[in-house]
Coordinates of C-alpha atoms in Angstrom, one line a residue:
Chain B
M1 CA -98.4 -64.0 -67.2
R2 CA -96.9 -67.3 -68.3
T3 CA -95.2 -65.9 -71.3
E4 CA -93.9 -63.0 -69.3
Q5 CA -92.2 -65.4 -66.9
L6 CA -90.7 -67.3 -69.8
T7 CA -89.3 -64.2 -71.3
T8 CA -87.6 -63.0 -68.0
H9 CA -86.1 -66.5 -67.7
Q10 CA -84.8 -66.3 -71.3
K11 CA -83.4 -62.8 -70.6
T12 CA -81.6 -64.2 -67.6
L13 CA -80.2 -67.0 -69.6
Q14 CA -79.0 -64.5 -72.3
R15 CA -77.4 -62.4 -69.6
V16 CA -75.6 -65.3 -68.1
K17 CA -74.3 -66.2 -71.6
K18 CA -73.2 -62.6 -72.1
R19 CA -71.3 -62.5 -68.8
P20 CA -69.7 -65.9 -68.4
F21 CA -68.2 -67.1 -65.2
S22 CA -64.7 -66.0 -66.2
T23 CA -65.8 -62.4 -66.6
Y24 CA -67.0 -62.4 -63.0
Q25 CA -63.7 -63.8 -61.8
F26 CA -61.8 -61.2 -63.9
Q27 CA -63.9 -58.5 -62.2
T28 CA -63.2 -59.8 -58.7
R29 CA -59.5 -59.8 -59.5
L30 CA -59.7 -56.2 -60.6
F31 CA -60.9 -55.5 -57.1
L32 CA -57.5 -56.6 -55.8
F33 CA -55.6 -54.4 -58.2
P34 CA -55.6 -51.0 -56.3
Y35 CA -54.7 -52.7 -53.0
I36 CA -51.8 -54.7 -54.6
L37 CA -50.5 -51.8 -56.7
G38 CA -50.8 -49.3 -53.8
T39 CA -49.1 -51.6 -51.4
F40 CA -46.4 -52.4 -53.9
I41 CA -45.6 -48.7 -54.5
L42 CA -46.0 -47.4 -50.9
V43 CA -44.6 -50.3 -48.9
V44 CA -42.9 -53.1 -50.8
L45 CA -40.9 -50.9 -53.2
P46 CA -39.7 -48.5 -50.5
A47 CA -38.7 -51.4 -48.2
L48 CA -36.7 -53.0 -51.0
A49 CA -35.3 -49.7 -52.0
T50 CA -34.0 -49.1 -48.5
V51 CA -31.8 -52.2 -48.9
V52 CA -30.3 -50.8 -52.1
I53 CA -30.0 -47.2 -50.8
A54 CA -27.9 -48.6 -47.9
F55 CA -25.0 -49.2 -50.4
T56 CA -25.2 -45.7 -52.1
N57 CA -24.6 -42.1 -51.1
Y58 CA -28.2 -41.2 -51.9
N59 CA -29.4 -37.8 -50.6
T60 CA -32.5 -37.1 -52.8
I61 CA -30.6 -34.2 -54.5
R62 CA -27.6 -35.7 -56.3
P63 CA -28.1 -38.8 -58.3
P64 CA -27.0 -41.7 -56.1
E65 CA -23.6 -43.4 -56.5
W66 CA -22.8 -46.9 -55.5
V67 CA -20.4 -46.8 -52.5
G68 CA -20.3 -50.4 -51.5
L69 CA -19.9 -51.0 -47.8
E70 CA -18.7 -47.4 -47.0
N71 CA -21.9 -46.5 -45.1
F72 CA -21.5 -49.6 -42.9
F73 CA -17.9 -48.7 -42.3
R74 CA -18.9 -45.2 -41.3
L75 CA -21.6 -46.6 -39.0
S76 CA -19.0 -48.8 -37.3
Q77 CA -17.0 -45.7 -36.6
S78 CA -20.0 -43.6 -35.4
A79 CA -20.5 -43.2 -31.7
Y80 CA -24.1 -42.2 -32.3
A81 CA -24.9 -45.3 -34.1
R82 CA -23.4 -47.4 -31.3
I83 CA -25.2 -45.5 -28.6
S84 CA -28.5 -45.8 -30.5
I85 CA -28.1 -49.5 -31.0
Q86 CA -27.3 -49.9 -27.3
N87 CA -30.3 -47.8 -26.3
S88 CA -32.6 -49.8 -28.6
L89 CA -31.3 -53.2 -27.3
Y90 CA -31.8 -51.9 -23.7
F91 CA -35.3 -50.9 -24.6
I92 CA -36.2 -54.1 -26.3
G93 CA -34.6 -56.3 -23.7
L94 CA -36.6 -54.6 -20.9
A95 CA -39.8 -53.5 -22.6
V96 CA -40.7 -56.5 -24.7
P97 CA -40.7 -59.2 -22.0
L98 CA -42.4 -56.8 -19.5
R99 CA -45.0 -55.8 -22.1
I100 CA -45.8 -59.4 -23.0
L101 CA -45.9 -60.4 -19.3
G102 CA -48.2 -57.4 -18.5
A103 CA -50.5 -58.3 -21.3
L104 CA -50.7 -61.9 -20.2
L105 CA -51.3 -61.0 -16.5
L106 CA -54.1 -58.6 -17.4
A107 CA -55.7 -61.0 -19.9
L108 CA -55.7 -63.7 -17.2
L109 CA -57.1 -61.3 -14.6
L110 CA -59.9 -60.0 -16.9
Q111 CA -60.7 -63.0 -19.0
R112 CA -63.8 -64.0 -17.1
K113 CA -67.2 -62.6 -17.7
R114 CA -68.0 -60.7 -14.5
R115 CA -69.8 -57.5 -13.6
L116 CA -68.0 -54.4 -14.9
F117 CA -65.2 -56.4 -16.5
G118 CA -66.1 -55.0 -19.9
L119 CA -65.3 -51.6 -18.4
H120 CA -62.0 -52.8 -16.9
R121 CA -61.0 -54.2 -20.3
A122 CA -61.8 -50.9 -22.0
A123 CA -59.7 -49.1 -19.3
V124 CA -56.7 -51.3 -20.1
Y125 CA -57.1 -50.7 -23.8
T126 CA -57.5 -46.9 -23.5
P127 CA -53.8 -45.8 -23.2
T128 CA -53.1 -47.7 -26.4
V129 CA -55.4 -45.6 -28.6
I130 CA -54.6 -42.2 -27.1
P131 CA -52.9 -40.0 -29.7
P132 CA -49.1 -40.5 -29.2
V133 CA -48.6 -36.7 -29.0
A134 CA -51.1 -36.2 -26.2
Y135 CA -49.8 -39.3 -24.5
S136 CA -46.2 -37.9 -24.7
L137 CA -47.3 -34.5 -23.2
L138 CA -49.1 -36.3 -20.4
W139 CA -45.9 -38.2 -19.5
L140 CA -43.8 -35.1 -19.8
W141 CA -46.0 -33.8 -17.0
I142 CA -46.2 -37.0 -15.0
L143 CA -42.4 -37.3 -15.0
N144 CA -41.7 -33.8 -14.0
P145 CA -39.2 -34.3 -11.1
V146 CA -40.7 -31.6 -8.8
Y147 CA -44.4 -31.2 -9.6
G148 CA -45.1 -34.5 -11.5
P149 CA -47.6 -36.7 -9.9
L150 CA -45.3 -39.7 -10.1
N151 CA -42.6 -38.2 -7.9
I152 CA -45.2 -36.8 -5.5
F153 CA -46.5 -40.3 -5.1
L154 CA -43.0 -41.8 -4.7
G155 CA -42.4 -39.1 -2.1
W156 CA -45.5 -40.1 -0.1
L157 CA -44.3 -43.6 -0.1
G158 CA -40.9 -42.5 1.1
L159 CA -39.3 -43.9 -2.0
P160 CA -36.4 -42.3 -3.9
M161 CA -37.5 -39.6 -6.4
P162 CA -35.4 -39.9 -9.6
A163 CA -34.8 -36.8 -11.8
W164 CA -36.4 -38.8 -14.7
L165 CA -36.0 -36.8 -17.9
T166 CA -33.0 -34.8 -16.9
E167 CA -30.7 -37.8 -16.1
P168 CA -29.7 -40.3 -18.8
G169 CA -30.3 -43.6 -16.9
S170 CA -33.8 -42.7 -15.6
A171 CA -34.8 -41.0 -18.8
R172 CA -34.1 -44.2 -20.7
L173 CA -36.1 -46.2 -18.1
A174 CA -38.9 -43.7 -18.3
M175 CA -39.3 -44.5 -22.0
V176 CA -39.7 -48.2 -21.1
I177 CA -42.2 -47.4 -18.3
L178 CA -44.5 -45.3 -20.5
S179 CA -44.5 -48.1 -23.2
L180 CA -45.7 -50.5 -20.5
F181 CA -49.2 -48.9 -20.5
Q182 CA -49.7 -49.2 -24.2
I183 CA -50.2 -53.0 -24.3
G184 CA -53.8 -53.1 -25.4
E185 CA -53.0 -55.0 -28.6
G186 CA -51.2 -57.8 -26.9
F187 CA -54.0 -57.8 -24.2
V188 CA -56.7 -58.3 -26.8
V189 CA -54.8 -60.9 -28.7
L190 CA -54.2 -62.9 -25.5
L191 CA -57.8 -62.6 -24.4
A192 CA -58.8 -64.1 -27.8
G193 CA -56.1 -66.8 -27.3
L194 CA -57.5 -67.7 -23.9
Q195 CA -61.0 -68.1 -25.4
T196 CA -59.7 -70.8 -27.7
I197 CA -58.7 -73.1 -24.9
P198 CA -61.4 -75.6 -24.4
R199 CA -63.1 -75.4 -20.9
A200 CA -63.3 -79.2 -20.8
L201 CA -59.5 -79.4 -20.3
Y202 CA -59.7 -77.4 -17.1
E203 CA -62.7 -79.4 -15.9
S204 CA -61.0 -82.7 -16.4
A205 CA -57.8 -81.4 -14.8
K206 CA -59.9 -80.4 -11.8
V207 CA -61.5 -83.8 -11.6
D208 CA -57.9 -85.2 -11.5
G209 CA -57.2 -83.0 -8.5
A210 CA -55.0 -80.4 -10.2
S211 CA -54.7 -77.0 -8.5
G212 CA -55.3 -73.7 -10.3
W213 CA -51.6 -73.2 -10.4
Q214 CA -50.9 -76.6 -11.9
S215 CA -53.6 -76.2 -14.6
F216 CA -52.0 -72.8 -15.5
W217 CA -48.6 -74.3 -16.0
R218 CA -49.8 -77.5 -17.7
I219 CA -52.7 -76.3 -19.8
T220 CA -52.9 -72.5 -20.2
L221 CA -49.3 -71.6 -20.7
P222 CA -48.4 -74.4 -23.2
L223 CA -51.5 -73.7 -25.3
L224 CA -50.7 -70.0 -25.3
V225 CA -47.1 -70.4 -26.5
P226 CA -47.9 -69.8 -30.2
W227 CA -49.8 -66.6 -29.3
L228 CA -47.0 -65.5 -27.0
L229 CA -44.4 -66.1 -29.7
L230 CA -46.4 -64.3 -32.3
L231 CA -46.8 -61.3 -30.0
T232 CA -43.1 -61.3 -29.1
F233 CA -42.0 -61.2 -32.7
R234 CA -44.4 -58.4 -33.5
D235 CA -43.4 -56.5 -30.4
L236 CA -39.7 -56.8 -31.3
L237 CA -40.4 -54.9 -34.4
V238 CA -43.3 -52.6 -33.3
S239 CA -42.5 -51.5 -29.8
I240 CA -39.2 -49.9 -30.8
E241 CA -41.1 -48.1 -33.7
N242 CA -43.5 -46.7 -31.1
T243 CA -40.7 -45.0 -29.2
F244 CA -40.4 -42.4 -32.1
T245 CA -43.1 -40.0 -31.0
P246 CA -42.3 -40.0 -27.2
S247 CA -38.6 -39.7 -27.8
F248 CA -39.2 -36.9 -30.4
V249 CA -41.8 -35.0 -28.3
I250 CA -40.6 -35.6 -24.7
T251 CA -36.8 -35.6 -24.9
Y252 CA -35.7 -35.3 -28.5
G253 CA -33.2 -38.1 -27.9
G254 CA -31.6 -36.5 -24.8
P255 CA -30.2 -36.1 -22.3
Y256 CA -26.8 -37.1 -23.7
Y257 CA -28.5 -39.2 -26.4
S258 CA -29.9 -41.6 -23.8
T259 CA -33.3 -41.7 -25.5
T260 CA -32.0 -41.8 -29.1
F261 CA -33.5 -45.1 -30.2
A262 CA -33.2 -46.6 -33.6
P263 CA -36.2 -44.8 -35.3
L264 CA -35.1 -41.4 -34.0
L265 CA -31.6 -41.9 -35.4
V266 CA -32.9 -43.0 -38.7
Y267 CA -35.0 -39.8 -38.7
E268 CA -32.1 -37.6 -37.8
L269 CA -29.8 -39.1 -40.4
A270 CA -32.4 -39.1 -43.2
F271 CA -34.4 -35.9 -42.5
D272 CA -32.0 -33.6 -40.6
F273 CA -28.8 -34.5 -42.5
F274 CA -30.4 -35.8 -45.6
D275 CA -27.9 -38.7 -45.6
F276 CA -30.4 -41.3 -46.9
G277 CA -27.5 -43.8 -47.5
M278 CA -26.4 -43.8 -43.9
A279 CA -30.0 -43.9 -42.6
A280 CA -30.8 -46.9 -44.8
A281 CA -27.6 -48.7 -43.8
F282 CA -28.4 -48.2 -40.2
M283 CA -32.0 -49.3 -40.7
L284 CA -30.8 -52.5 -42.5
L285 CA -28.2 -53.2 -39.8
F286 CA -30.9 -52.9 -37.1
F287 CA -33.4 -55.0 -39.1
V288 CA -30.8 -57.8 -39.5
L289 CA -30.1 -57.6 -35.7
M290 CA -33.8 -58.0 -35.0
A291 CA -34.1 -60.9 -37.6
L292 CA -31.2 -62.6 -35.8
L293 CA -33.0 -62.1 -32.4
I294 CA -36.2 -63.6 -33.8
G295 CA -34.3 -66.5 -35.4
G296 CA -32.6 -67.1 -32.0
I297 CA -35.8 -67.1 -30.1
T298 CA -37.4 -69.5 -32.6
A299 CA -34.4 -71.9 -32.4
L300 CA -34.6 -71.8 -28.6
V301 CA -38.3 -72.1 -28.1
G302 CA -39.4 -73.7 -31.3
P303 CA -38.1 -77.3 -30.8
R304 CA -39.4 -77.6 -27.3
F305 CA -42.8 -76.3 -28.3
V306 CA -43.0 -78.7 -31.3
R307 CA -42.1 -81.7 -29.0
E308 CA -44.9 -80.7 -26.5
D309 CA -47.3 -80.4 -29.4
A310 CA -46.5 -83.9 -30.8
Chain Y
M1 CA -66.4 -72.2 4.8
R2 CA -65.8 -73.0 1.1
K3 CA -68.4 -70.4 0.2
L4 CA -66.8 -67.8 2.4
Q5 CA -63.4 -68.5 0.8
G6 CA -65.1 -68.1 -2.6
F7 CA -66.6 -64.8 -1.5
W8 CA -63.2 -63.4 -0.5
R9 CA -61.6 -64.7 -3.7
T10 CA -64.3 -63.0 -5.8
G11 CA -63.8 -59.8 -3.8
L12 CA -60.0 -60.0 -4.3
H13 CA -60.5 -60.5 -8.0
H14 CA -62.8 -57.5 -8.3
G15 CA -60.5 -55.4 -6.1
T16 CA -57.5 -56.2 -8.3
A17 CA -59.5 -55.4 -11.4
V18 CA -60.6 -52.0 -10.0
T19 CA -57.0 -51.2 -9.0
V20 CA -55.8 -52.0 -12.5
T21 CA -58.5 -49.7 -14.0
A22 CA -57.5 -46.9 -11.6
V23 CA -53.8 -47.2 -12.6
F24 CA -54.7 -47.1 -16.3
L25 CA -57.2 -44.2 -16.1
L26 CA -55.8 -42.0 -13.3
P27 CA -53.4 -40.2 -15.6
L28 CA -56.2 -39.3 -17.9
F29 CA -58.3 -38.0 -15.0
W30 CA -55.3 -35.8 -13.9
M31 CA -55.0 -34.6 -17.5
L32 CA -58.7 -33.4 -17.3
V33 CA -58.3 -31.9 -13.9
T34 CA -55.1 -30.0 -14.8
S35 CA -56.6 -28.8 -18.1
V36 CA -59.1 -26.6 -16.3
R37 CA -56.7 -25.2 -13.7
Q38 CA -55.9 -21.5 -13.7
P39 CA -52.8 -21.1 -15.9
G40 CA -49.8 -19.3 -14.6
L41 CA -50.4 -20.3 -11.0
P42 CA -47.4 -22.0 -9.3
P43 CA -47.8 -25.7 -9.8
Q44 CA -49.2 -27.6 -6.9
R45 CA -46.8 -29.6 -4.7
T46 CA -49.4 -32.3 -3.9
V47 CA -51.7 -34.3 -6.1
E48 CA -54.8 -32.2 -6.7
W49 CA -57.9 -34.5 -7.0
L50 CA -60.3 -31.7 -8.0
P51 CA -59.4 -28.2 -9.1
E52 CA -60.3 -25.3 -6.8
S53 CA -62.0 -23.5 -9.6
I54 CA -62.9 -24.7 -13.1
R55 CA -61.7 -22.6 -16.0
W56 CA -63.1 -23.7 -19.3
Q57 CA -61.6 -20.6 -20.8
N58 CA -58.3 -22.6 -21.2
Y59 CA -59.9 -24.4 -24.1
A60 CA -61.1 -21.2 -25.8
D61 CA -57.6 -19.8 -25.3
L62 CA -56.1 -22.7 -27.3
F63 CA -57.9 -21.4 -30.3
V64 CA -56.6 -17.8 -29.9
M65 CA -52.9 -18.5 -29.1
M66 CA -52.4 -20.6 -32.2
P67 CA -54.5 -21.5 -35.3
T68 CA -55.9 -24.6 -33.6
A69 CA -59.1 -24.4 -35.8
R70 CA -57.1 -24.6 -39.0
Y71 CA -55.1 -27.6 -37.6
I72 CA -58.3 -29.4 -36.8
V73 CA -59.8 -28.6 -40.2
N74 CA -56.6 -30.0 -41.9
S75 CA -56.9 -33.1 -39.8
L76 CA -60.5 -33.5 -40.7
K77 CA -59.8 -33.0 -44.4
V78 CA -57.3 -35.8 -44.3
I79 CA -59.9 -38.0 -42.5
A80 CA -62.8 -37.1 -44.8
V81 CA -60.9 -38.5 -47.8
A82 CA -58.8 -41.2 -46.2
V83 CA -61.6 -43.0 -44.3
P84 CA -64.0 -43.6 -47.2
V85 CA -61.2 -44.5 -49.6
T86 CA -59.8 -47.0 -47.1
L87 CA -63.2 -48.5 -46.6
F88 CA -63.8 -48.9 -50.3
I89 CA -60.4 -50.3 -51.2
A90 CA -60.2 -52.6 -48.2
S91 CA -63.8 -53.9 -48.6
T92 CA -63.5 -54.5 -52.4
A93 CA -60.0 -56.1 -52.0
G94 CA -61.2 -58.3 -49.2
F95 CA -64.2 -59.4 -51.4
G96 CA -61.9 -60.0 -54.3
M97 CA -59.6 -62.1 -52.1
S98 CA -62.5 -64.2 -50.8
Q99 CA -63.5 -65.0 -54.4
L100 CA -60.1 -66.3 -55.4
A101 CA -59.1 -70.0 -55.8
S102 CA -57.7 -71.4 -52.5
A103 CA -54.0 -71.4 -53.6
W104 CA -54.0 -67.7 -54.5
R105 CA -56.0 -66.9 -51.4
R106 CA -53.3 -68.5 -49.3
R107 CA -50.5 -66.6 -51.1
L108 CA -52.2 -63.3 -50.7
F109 CA -52.9 -64.0 -47.1
L110 CA -49.2 -64.8 -46.4
G111 CA -48.1 -61.7 -48.4
S112 CA -50.4 -59.5 -46.3
A113 CA -49.1 -61.1 -43.1
V114 CA -45.5 -60.5 -44.1
L115 CA -46.4 -56.8 -44.9
L116 CA -47.6 -56.4 -41.3
M117 CA -44.1 -57.2 -40.1
I118 CA -42.3 -54.5 -42.2
P119 CA -41.2 -51.7 -39.8
G120 CA -42.6 -48.3 -40.7
T121 CA -39.1 -46.8 -40.5
A122 CA -37.9 -48.9 -43.4
V123 CA -40.3 -47.2 -45.8
W124 CA -39.8 -43.5 -44.7
M125 CA -37.0 -42.6 -47.0
F126 CA -38.0 -44.0 -50.4
R127 CA -41.6 -43.0 -49.7
F128 CA -40.4 -39.5 -49.3
Q129 CA -38.7 -39.8 -52.7
I130 CA -41.8 -41.2 -54.3
L131 CA -43.9 -38.4 -52.9
Q132 CA -41.4 -35.9 -54.2
W133 CA -41.6 -37.4 -57.7
L134 CA -45.4 -37.2 -57.5
G135 CA -45.1 -33.6 -56.3
L136 CA -47.0 -34.4 -53.1
I137 CA -44.5 -33.2 -50.4
D138 CA -46.2 -30.3 -48.6
S139 CA -49.6 -31.5 -49.6
L140 CA -52.3 -33.1 -47.5
W141 CA -52.3 -35.9 -50.1
A142 CA -49.0 -37.0 -48.7
L143 CA -50.9 -37.9 -45.5
I144 CA -53.9 -39.4 -47.3
I145 CA -52.1 -41.6 -49.9
P146 CA -51.7 -44.8 -47.7
A147 CA -55.5 -45.0 -47.9
F148 CA -55.2 -46.0 -51.6
A149 CA -53.3 -49.1 -50.4
A150 CA -56.2 -49.8 -47.8
S151 CA -54.1 -48.0 -45.0
N152 CA -53.2 -51.3 -43.4
P153 CA -53.2 -54.9 -44.8
L154 CA -55.0 -55.9 -41.6
F155 CA -58.1 -54.1 -42.8
V156 CA -58.2 -56.1 -46.0
L157 CA -57.8 -59.3 -44.0
L158 CA -60.7 -58.3 -41.7
F159 CA -63.0 -57.9 -44.7
Y160 CA -61.6 -61.1 -46.2
W161 CA -62.4 -63.1 -43.0
T162 CA -65.9 -61.6 -42.9
Y163 CA -66.7 -62.5 -46.6
R164 CA -65.2 -66.0 -46.2
Q165 CA -67.9 -66.7 -43.6
V166 CA -70.7 -66.1 -46.1
P167 CA -71.8 -69.3 -47.8
A168 CA -70.4 -69.2 -51.4
S169 CA -73.9 -70.3 -52.7
I170 CA -75.3 -66.8 -51.9
F171 CA -72.9 -65.0 -54.2
E172 CA -73.2 -67.8 -56.8
S173 CA -76.9 -67.4 -57.2
A174 CA -76.5 -63.7 -57.7
R175 CA -73.8 -64.4 -60.2
L176 CA -76.1 -66.8 -62.1
D177 CA -78.7 -64.1 -62.2
G178 CA -76.1 -62.2 -64.3
A179 CA -75.0 -59.7 -61.7
D180 CA -71.5 -58.3 -62.2
A181 CA -68.9 -58.4 -59.4
L182 CA -69.5 -54.8 -58.4
T183 CA -73.2 -55.4 -58.0
V184 CA -72.7 -58.6 -56.0
W185 CA -70.2 -56.8 -53.8
W186 CA -72.5 -53.7 -53.3
Q187 CA -75.8 -55.4 -53.0
M188 CA -75.0 -58.7 -51.3
A189 CA -71.6 -58.7 -49.7
R190 CA -71.2 -55.2 -48.4
P191 CA -74.4 -55.2 -46.2
L192 CA -73.2 -58.4 -44.6
A193 CA -69.9 -56.8 -43.5
R194 CA -71.4 -53.9 -41.7
P195 CA -69.9 -54.7 -38.3
T196 CA -66.5 -55.1 -39.9
A197 CA -67.0 -51.8 -41.7
V198 CA -67.8 -50.0 -38.5
G199 CA -64.6 -51.5 -36.9
V200 CA -62.5 -50.5 -39.9
I201 CA -63.9 -47.0 -40.0
I202 CA -63.0 -46.4 -36.4
L203 CA -59.6 -47.9 -36.6
T204 CA -58.9 -45.8 -39.8
F205 CA -60.1 -42.7 -38.1
V206 CA -57.8 -43.3 -35.1
M207 CA -54.9 -44.0 -37.4
Y208 CA -55.2 -40.7 -39.4
W209 CA -56.2 -38.6 -36.4
N210 CA -53.3 -39.8 -34.3
D211 CA -50.8 -39.7 -37.1
F212 CA -47.7 -37.7 -36.0
I213 CA -44.9 -39.3 -38.0
A214 CA -46.2 -38.7 -41.6
P215 CA -46.8 -34.9 -41.1
V216 CA -43.4 -34.6 -39.4
L217 CA -41.8 -36.3 -42.4
Y218 CA -43.7 -34.8 -45.3
I219 CA -45.4 -31.5 -44.3
Y220 CA -43.2 -28.4 -44.0
D221 CA -45.8 -25.7 -44.8
A222 CA -47.3 -24.3 -41.5
Q223 CA -50.6 -23.7 -43.3
L224 CA -51.0 -27.5 -43.7
Y225 CA -50.1 -28.6 -40.2
T226 CA -52.5 -31.2 -38.7
L227 CA -53.5 -31.2 -35.1
P228 CA -50.7 -33.5 -33.8
L229 CA -48.2 -31.0 -35.2
G230 CA -50.2 -28.2 -33.6
I231 CA -49.9 -29.9 -30.2
Q232 CA -46.1 -30.2 -30.7
I233 CA -46.1 -26.4 -31.4
L234 CA -48.2 -25.8 -28.3
K235 CA -45.5 -27.6 -26.3
Q236 CA -42.9 -25.2 -27.6
L237 CA -45.1 -22.1 -27.1
E238 CA -46.3 -22.9 -23.6
Y239 CA -43.5 -25.1 -22.3
G240 CA -44.3 -25.9 -18.6
N241 CA -47.7 -24.2 -18.7
W242 CA -49.5 -27.5 -17.9
P243 CA -53.1 -26.3 -18.0
Y244 CA -52.7 -25.3 -21.6
L245 CA -50.7 -28.4 -22.6
M246 CA -53.2 -30.7 -20.9
A247 CA -56.2 -28.8 -22.5
G248 CA -54.5 -29.4 -25.9
S249 CA -54.0 -33.0 -25.1
V250 CA -57.7 -33.4 -24.1
V251 CA -58.8 -31.8 -27.4
M252 CA -56.5 -34.2 -29.3
M253 CA -57.9 -37.2 -27.3
L254 CA -61.6 -36.4 -27.1
P255 CA -62.7 -37.6 -30.5
I256 CA -60.9 -40.9 -30.0
I257 CA -62.6 -41.6 -26.6
F258 CA -65.9 -40.6 -28.1
L259 CA -65.4 -43.0 -31.1
F260 CA -64.6 -45.9 -28.8
I261 CA -67.7 -45.4 -26.8
L262 CA -69.6 -45.3 -30.1
L263 CA -67.7 -48.5 -31.2
Q264 CA -68.9 -50.4 -28.2
R265 CA -72.5 -49.5 -28.9
A266 CA -72.1 -50.3 -32.6
F267 CA -70.7 -53.7 -31.8
L268 CA -73.4 -54.4 -29.3
H269 CA -76.4 -53.3 -31.4
N270 CA -75.3 -54.6 -34.7
I271 CA -77.0 -57.3 -36.6
S272 CA -74.3 -59.8 -36.6
L273 CA -73.7 -62.2 -39.5
A274 CA -74.9 -65.1 -37.3
N275 CA -78.2 -63.4 -36.6
L276 CA -78.7 -62.7 -40.2
F277 CA -78.3 -66.3 -41.3
E278 CA -80.5 -67.6 -38.6
R279 CA -83.4 -65.5 -39.8
N280 CA -83.1 -66.7 -43.4

């Protein structure tokens, strides 16, 4: 019995000697290898390649040639590119603030633990996980000018009934409207953000005689600024991406290119015309525009936020 | 008086919440109702709350008018490979990351966070070229391949956060017993991350089941179409025939709704990390 224990102990010691600490660390690093390699090949490399392709006449068939700024010059001449940028800026300018505001209001409404509130939160999250194709078909029906439930409702209320998808202005607006229901991500993030605010702050504010409205402006909102900024940056990049499937399935960019947003134009340039160079140049241009926008917002909000924090 | 005011405020709060739920769920309810209407009838000019007669046949018709079964099988094939691969890669990478020295952990974390900001559109073109070089255009592997990069950096970070919460001494003692990294991960780390794994499985399932863009970009052979492309075809086949279009949408949506109901139960009934450590 005693000897047996000794021998197992010795065996363990031997094994530890055989597999020193560094081997274990090497093995755990090996675990990271597929993730890093895969991400490099499938995400990092293609993203960097897009920057290079923008300066070539690449079309996947001929070997690419360096054409300098020609693609950008052609873009500046292209009415489609201009319309697509305008559409995208319209979408971002309207959808991003409304989406963040909507997520914030819903998070404030449903943050407390009350009966059935779990169900309400699930309901708010549902449109976000619905398959985009099914969601698009659903809206194709909702927006039908004659039989669609939306116009029937508007008719009941005696409100004007737009032609929605058949008229450029209302079609573009419709794309914004349908994006406003897919705000589950921001909603969940802000619910988490609200949880991090210490209850004690509200209690002491109440003792000092602050109204609910005051404690919202003085406590809740300032403490949520980092979360709201993060969401805004992500939404600037992601919400426009999410227009691809609806604009592809519902309108295919029409009528009169009114719903041709940036991702759809990239798709058309790259996969209908196989003009990868142009598509990449447009992508790069759009990305720089978004980076400038993000930089601008940071410059505007950043200093004030830092001062409040200090 | 104060109490009465509180009662009204609570009532208002609940009322608003119910209204919000109605606005978010009503379209889905209409989708269901319309999906069992008699096809070919003139569309109703008022909102129909319940159909006059229920016609389940619409769902069976979907499988006759186009190869819906094959589309579903293709979608499931993609998921059958992509979900386990994602789970394995994300869980091991998250574990590997949690065992790094702090400087490298921070770098990898920042790198993954930056990756989350890269727009999908930016990678479409050269990924097409890479898949062409690998001979994977017009193959279900073109849809599966992101799984080998953990599908989404967020999944790696989720596992990383889970494993960081485990006291380092637990893994150290196993290591001193001579266990290699794979054994430590499989026998000690992985069981502790079960709630995270459930979450990642569901998110991955949703990601591949919903995926419309990748098949549009990389699949041209009609034999290999997945269900989202099938629904797009249904739209062209039966344009304006709302009962069929909505039935197709319901088929597309049902597994997702089912999974999310499952998710809630999984999260509720799971032995959380905290519980586990309290028992030890």
